[in-house]
Short mmCIF file of C-alpha atoms in Angstrom, two decimals:
data_model
loop_
_atom_site.label_atom_id
_atom_site.label_comp_id
_atom_site.label_asym_id
_atom_site.label_seq_id
_atom_site.Cartn_x
_atom_site.Cartn_y
_atom_site.Cartn_z
CA MET A 1 0.00 0.00 0.00
CA TRP A 2 1.40 3.33 -1.03
CA TRP A 3 0.53 5.31 2.09
CA PHE A 4 2.81 3.18 4.26
CA ASP A 5 5.80 4.25 2.19
CA ARG A 6 5.20 7.95 2.70
CA GLN A 7 7.95 9.87 4.39
CA LYS A 8 7.27 11.77 7.55
CA PRO A 9 6.80 15.49 6.96
CA LYS A 10 9.77 17.66 7.82
CA ASP A 11 9.66 19.68 10.99
CA ILE A 12 9.66 23.44 10.53
CA TRP A 13 13.15 23.71 12.00
CA ASP A 14 14.51 21.19 9.50
CA GLU A 15 13.32 23.22 6.50
CA GLU A 16 15.90 25.20 4.58
CA ILE A 17 15.75 28.97 5.05
CA GLN A 18 16.15 31.16 2.00
CA TRP A 19 18.40 33.90 3.37
CA PRO A 20 18.24 36.81 3.71
CA ILE A 21 15.00 37.11 5.65
CA ASP A 22 13.97 40.22 7.51
CA ASP A 23 13.85 40.46 11.30
CA ILE A 24 10.08 40.20 11.59
CA GLU A 25 9.96 37.06 9.47
CA ALA A 26 12.80 35.58 11.54
CA ALA A 27 10.90 36.35 14.78
CA HIS A 28 7.77 34.69 13.37
CA ARG A 29 9.78 31.63 12.38
CA ILE A 30 11.26 31.36 15.89
CA ARG A 31 7.78 31.61 17.40
CA GLU A 32 6.53 28.83 15.09
CA ILE A 33 9.51 26.64 15.96
CA CYS A 34 8.98 27.12 19.70
CA ARG A 35 5.27 26.37 19.45
CA SER A 36 5.85 23.30 17.30
CA ALA A 37 8.51 21.91 19.63
CA ALA A 38 6.64 22.60 22.89
CA ASP A 39 5.21 19.08 23.18
CA SER A 40 8.58 17.50 22.46
CA ALA A 41 10.20 19.74 25.07
CA GLU A 42 7.65 18.73 27.70
CA GLN A 43 8.13 15.04 26.95
CA ALA A 44 11.91 15.41 26.89
CA GLY A 45 11.82 17.16 30.25
CA GLY A 46 9.64 14.47 31.75
CA VAL A 47 6.77 16.79 32.57
CA GLU A 48 3.58 14.81 32.92
CA ARG A 49 0.47 16.69 31.87
CA PRO A 50 -2.43 16.58 34.32
CA ASN A 51 -5.41 14.53 33.17
CA SER A 52 -3.33 13.07 30.36
CA ARG A 53 -4.86 9.97 28.84
CA LYS A 54 -1.67 9.01 27.09
CA ARG A 55 0.49 6.38 28.64
CA LYS A 56 3.92 7.35 29.87
CA PRO A 57 6.42 7.71 27.05
CA ASP A 58 8.96 4.94 26.79
CA ASP A 59 12.70 5.58 26.68
CA LYS A 60 12.92 5.37 22.90
CA ASN A 61 10.13 7.89 22.43
CA LYS A 62 11.60 10.15 25.11
CA GLN A 63 14.98 10.04 23.34
CA HIS A 64 13.30 10.90 20.03
CA GLN A 65 11.43 13.82 21.62
CA ALA A 66 14.65 15.08 23.27
CA GLU A 67 16.41 15.04 19.89
CA ARG A 68 13.50 16.94 18.30
CA TYR A 69 13.62 19.55 21.07
CA GLU A 70 17.40 19.96 20.75
CA ARG A 71 17.22 20.39 16.96
CA ALA A 72 14.43 22.93 17.33
CA ALA A 73 16.22 24.93 20.03
CA LYS A 74 19.44 24.95 18.03
CA ALA A 75 17.67 26.14 14.87
CA ALA A 76 15.83 28.86 16.80
CA MET A 77 19.05 30.08 18.41
CA GLU A 78 20.83 30.21 15.05
CA ILE A 79 18.03 32.33 13.60
CA ALA A 80 17.93 34.59 16.67
CA MET A 81 21.65 35.36 16.36
CA LYS A 82 21.01 36.90 12.93
CA ILE A 83 18.27 39.30 14.08
CA SER A 84 19.63 42.83 14.08
CA ASP A 85 16.79 44.59 15.93
CA ASP A 86 17.48 44.39 19.69
CA LEU A 87 13.86 44.22 20.86
CA LEU A 88 12.86 41.59 18.31
CA ARG A 89 15.92 39.54 19.21
CA ASP A 90 15.13 39.80 22.93
CA SER A 91 11.52 38.83 22.31
CA SER A 92 12.64 35.84 20.24
CA VAL A 93 15.15 34.76 22.87
CA ARG A 94 12.31 34.95 25.39
CA GLN A 95 10.41 32.39 23.31
CA ILE A 96 13.46 30.11 23.27
CA VAL A 97 13.91 30.49 27.05
CA GLY A 98 10.32 29.34 27.50
CA LEU A 99 11.01 26.31 25.32
CA CYS A 100 14.12 25.45 27.36
CA VAL A 101 12.22 25.75 30.64
CA LYS A 102 9.53 23.36 29.32
CA ALA A 103 12.30 20.85 28.66
CA ASN A 104 13.77 21.40 32.16
CA ASN A 105 16.95 22.63 30.48
CA PHE A 106 17.62 25.36 33.03
CA ARG A 107 21.30 25.67 32.21
CA THR A 108 20.60 26.81 28.65
CA ALA A 109 17.63 28.89 29.79
CA ARG A 110 19.82 30.84 32.24
CA ILE A 111 22.48 31.45 29.61
CA LEU A 112 19.89 32.73 27.14
CA PHE A 113 18.20 34.79 29.86
CA ARG A 114 21.45 36.65 30.46
CA ALA A 115 21.51 37.57 26.74
CA ILE A 116 18.23 39.49 27.03
CA GLN A 117 19.04 43.20 27.23
CA ALA A 118 15.62 44.87 27.49
CA SER A 119 14.66 45.24 31.14
CA SER A 120 10.92 44.94 30.46
CA ILE A 121 11.39 41.60 28.70
CA ARG A 122 13.75 40.39 31.45
CA GLU A 123 11.10 41.19 34.07
CA ASP A 124 8.42 39.38 32.06
CA VAL A 125 10.64 36.31 31.80
CA LEU A 126 11.30 36.39 35.55
CA ASN A 127 7.57 36.69 36.24
CA ASP A 128 6.87 33.71 33.99
CA HIS A 129 9.85 31.63 35.19
CA PRO A 130 10.90 32.67 38.72
CA MET A 131 13.40 29.80 38.93
CA LEU A 132 15.71 31.87 36.67
CA ARG A 133 16.27 34.44 39.44
CA GLN A 134 19.19 32.44 40.84
#
């Protein structure tokens, strides 16, 4: 049957980017990556959703989800480095910090948090993720 031979669709972070893209488009792409990888980040971090009807993920699935999260975070960080507007970059890094926190990757989240320069965005991140105050 032909539908069994279909390849899995590519994740948004695996798609090739036609550079140059403007800062707003880059920020939108980072937001899409973070939203798409949120479930993988939660499963990689071992966060169990309340009222979840799914069974616990096995080790192989958890490894796969961790790899998906890592590829997504890496792609988002690479795009964020190329954003020239400071506020858009800080806002995008905030999205990536949220993704890292969902995956319980606090080391990377703290490093990225320190890269945020706008005080208003830093305060919003601290309100959302108080564990980054340390």
